[in-house]
């Protein structure tokens, strides 16, 4: 399942889903470097 598919199923926008994903699994690519 892609982020967009999950967003559609969850009724959330992709941006909101990505925000939640970063909250649970922050990545070095988030600009924290």
Coordinates of N, CA and C in Angstrom, one line a residue:
X1 N 0.9 -1.2 0.0 CA 0.0 0.0 0.0 C 0.9 1.2 0.0
X2 N 0.6 2.2 -0.9 CA 1.4 3.4 -0.9 C 0.8 4.4 0.1
X3 N 1.6 5.5 0.3 CA 1.1 6.5 1.2 C -0.2 7.1 0.7
X4 N -0.3 7.3 -0.6 CA -1.5 7.9 -1.2 C -2.7 7.0 -1.0
X5 N -2.5 5.7 -1.2 CA -3.6 4.7 -1.0 C -4.0 4.7 0.5
X6 N -3.0 4.7 1.4 CA -3.3 4.7 2.8 C -4.1 6.0 3.2
X7 N -3.7 7.1 2.6 CA -4.3 8.4 2.9 C -5.8 8.4 2.4
X8 N -6.0 7.7 1.3 CA -7.4 7.6 0.8 C -8.2 6.8 1.7
X9 N -7.7 5.7 2.1 CA -8.4 4.8 3.0 C -8.6 5.4 4.4
X10 N -7.6 6.1 4.9 CA -7.7 6.7 6.2 C -8.5 8.0 6.2
X11 N -8.8 8.6 5.0 CA -9.5 9.8 4.9 C -8.7 11.0 5.2
X12 N -7.3 10.8 5.2 CA -6.4 11.9 5.5 C -5.7 12.4 4.3
X13 N -5.1 13.5 4.3 CA -4.3 13.9 3.2 C -2.9 13.3 3.2
X14 N -2.3 13.2 2.1 CA -1.0 12.6 2.1 C 0.0 13.3 3.0
X15 N -0.1 14.6 3.0 CA 0.8 15.5 3.9 C 0.6 15.1 5.3
X16 N -0.7 14.9 5.8 CA -1.0 14.6 7.2 C -0.4 13.2 7.5
X17 N -0.5 12.3 6.5 CA 0.0 10.9 6.7 C 1.5 10.9 6.9
X18 N 2.2 11.7 6.0 CA 3.6 11.8 6.0 C 4.1 12.4 7.3
X19 N 3.3 13.4 7.8 CA 3.6 14.1 9.1 C 3.6 13.0 10.2
X20 N 2.5 12.2 10.2 CA 2.4 11.2 11.2 C 3.5 10.2 11.1
X21 N 3.9 9.8 9.9 CA 4.9 8.9 9.7 C 6.3 9.4 10.2
X22 N 6.5 10.7 10.0 CA 7.8 11.3 10.5 C 7.8 11.3 12.0
X23 N 6.6 11.5 12.6 CA 6.5 11.5 14.1 C 6.9 10.2 14.7
X24 N 6.5 9.1 14.0 CA 6.8 7.8 14.5 C 8.1 7.2 14.0
X25 N 8.5 7.7 12.8 CA 9.8 7.2 12.3 C 10.5 8.3 11.6
X26 N 11.1 9.2 12.3 CA 11.8 10.4 11.7 C 13.0 9.9 11.0
X27 N 13.3 10.5 9.8 CA 14.4 10.1 9.0 C 15.5 11.2 9.0
X28 N 16.7 10.9 8.7 CA 17.8 11.9 8.6 C 17.5 12.8 7.5
X29 N 16.7 12.4 6.5 CA 16.4 13.2 5.3 C 15.4 14.3 5.7
X30 N 14.9 14.3 6.9 CA 13.9 15.3 7.3 C 14.6 16.7 7.5
X31 N 15.9 16.8 7.2 CA 16.5 18.1 7.4 C 17.1 18.3 8.8
X32 N 17.2 17.2 9.5 CA 17.8 17.3 10.9 C 19.3 17.2 10.9
X33 N 19.8 17.0 9.7 CA 21.2 16.7 9.5 C 22.0 18.1 9.7

